[in-house]
Amino acid sequence: MNAENYSKIFKALSHPIRLKIACGLMHKGKCNVNTMVEHLKVSQSLISQHLNILKNCQIIKGHREGNIIWYTLENDLAVKLLKNIELNLCDEK
């Protein structure tokens, strides 16, 4: 991994909502937009914008099952970085 790859991931995870989405996916395995909206208390359109950023950086992937898209954390480097965060950011509300 080079500095550009790390920088890209750090930039994508630098927003609190994206960081919470990634942490939630790391702990839950998969999640859909409706559940994210409910837990994060923000609009569906805002969640979708943040999901697009995470998808474009290849941190998450969406898998369609019928009418629902399930998102999963797919980037090993992002997982390693999230696991090494000392603060308990993933449980913040």
mmCIF file with all atom_site columns, C-alpha atoms in Angstrom, residues 7 10 12-13 18 27 30 39-40 54 65-66 69-70 72 77 85-86:
data_model
loop_
_atom_site.group_PDB
_atom_site.id
_atom_site.type_symbol
_atom_site.label_atom_id
_atom_site.label_alt_id
_atom_site.label_comp_id
_atom_site.label_asym_id
_atom_site.label_entity_id
_atom_site.label_seq_id
_atom_site.pdbx_PDB_ins_code
_atom_site.Cartn_x
_atom_site.Cartn_y
_atom_site.Cartn_z
_atom_site.occupancy
_atom_site.B_iso_or_equiv
_atom_site.pdbx_formal_charge
_atom_site.auth_seq_id
_atom_site.auth_comp_id
_atom_site.auth_asym_id
_atom_site.auth_atom_id
_atom_site.pdbx_PDB_model_num
ATOM 1  C CA . SER A 1 7  ? -4.843  9.171  1.832  1.00 0.00 ? 7  SER A CA 1
ATOM 2  C CA . PHE A 1 10 ? -8.552  8.623  5.238  1.00 0.00 ? 10 PHE A CA 1
ATOM 3  C CA . ALA A 1 12 ? -13.362 9.102  2.614  1.00 0.00 ? 12 ALA A CA 1
ATOM 4  C CA . LEU A 1 13 ? -13.593 8.245  6.307  1.00 0.00 ? 13 LEU A CA 1
ATOM 5  C CA . ARG A 1 18 ? -19.135 8.079  6.692  1.00 0.00 ? 18 ARG A CA 1
ATOM 6  C CA . HIS A 1 27 ? -19.644 -4.522 13.397 1.00 0.00 ? 27 HIS A CA 1
ATOM 7  C CA . LYS A 1 30 ? -24.254 -5.701 6.312  1.00 0.00 ? 30 LYS A CA 1
ATOM 8  C CA . HIS A 1 39 ? -29.803 4.708  13.472 1.00 0.00 ? 39 HIS A CA 1
ATOM 9  C CA . LEU A 1 40 ? -28.010 7.842  12.278 1.00 0.00 ? 40 LEU A CA 1
ATOM 10 C CA . LEU A 1 54 ? -17.626 5.279  0.139  1.00 0.00 ? 54 LEU A CA 1
ATOM 11 C CA . GLU A 1 65 ? -31.496 -8.784 -2.792 1.00 0.00 ? 65 GLU A CA 1
ATOM 12 C CA . GLY A 1 66 ? -34.915 -8.147 -4.295 1.00 0.00 ? 66 GLY A CA 1
ATOM 13 C CA . ILE A 1 69 ? -29.525 -3.143 -1.389 1.00 0.00 ? 69 ILE A CA 1
ATOM 14 C CA . TRP A 1 70 ? -27.329 -4.469 1.397  1.00 0.00 ? 70 TRP A CA 1
ATOM 15 C CA . THR A 1 72 ? -20.916 -4.327 3.209  1.00 0.00 ? 72 THR A CA 1
ATOM 16 C CA . LEU A 1 77 ? -7.185  -1.596 4.570  1.00 0.00 ? 77 LEU A CA 1
ATOM 17 C CA . ILE A 1 85 ? -9.042  3.383  16.173 1.00 0.00 ? 85 ILE A CA 1
ATOM 18 C CA . GLU A 1 86 ? -8.532  3.657  19.911 1.00 0.00 ? 86 GLU A CA 1
#
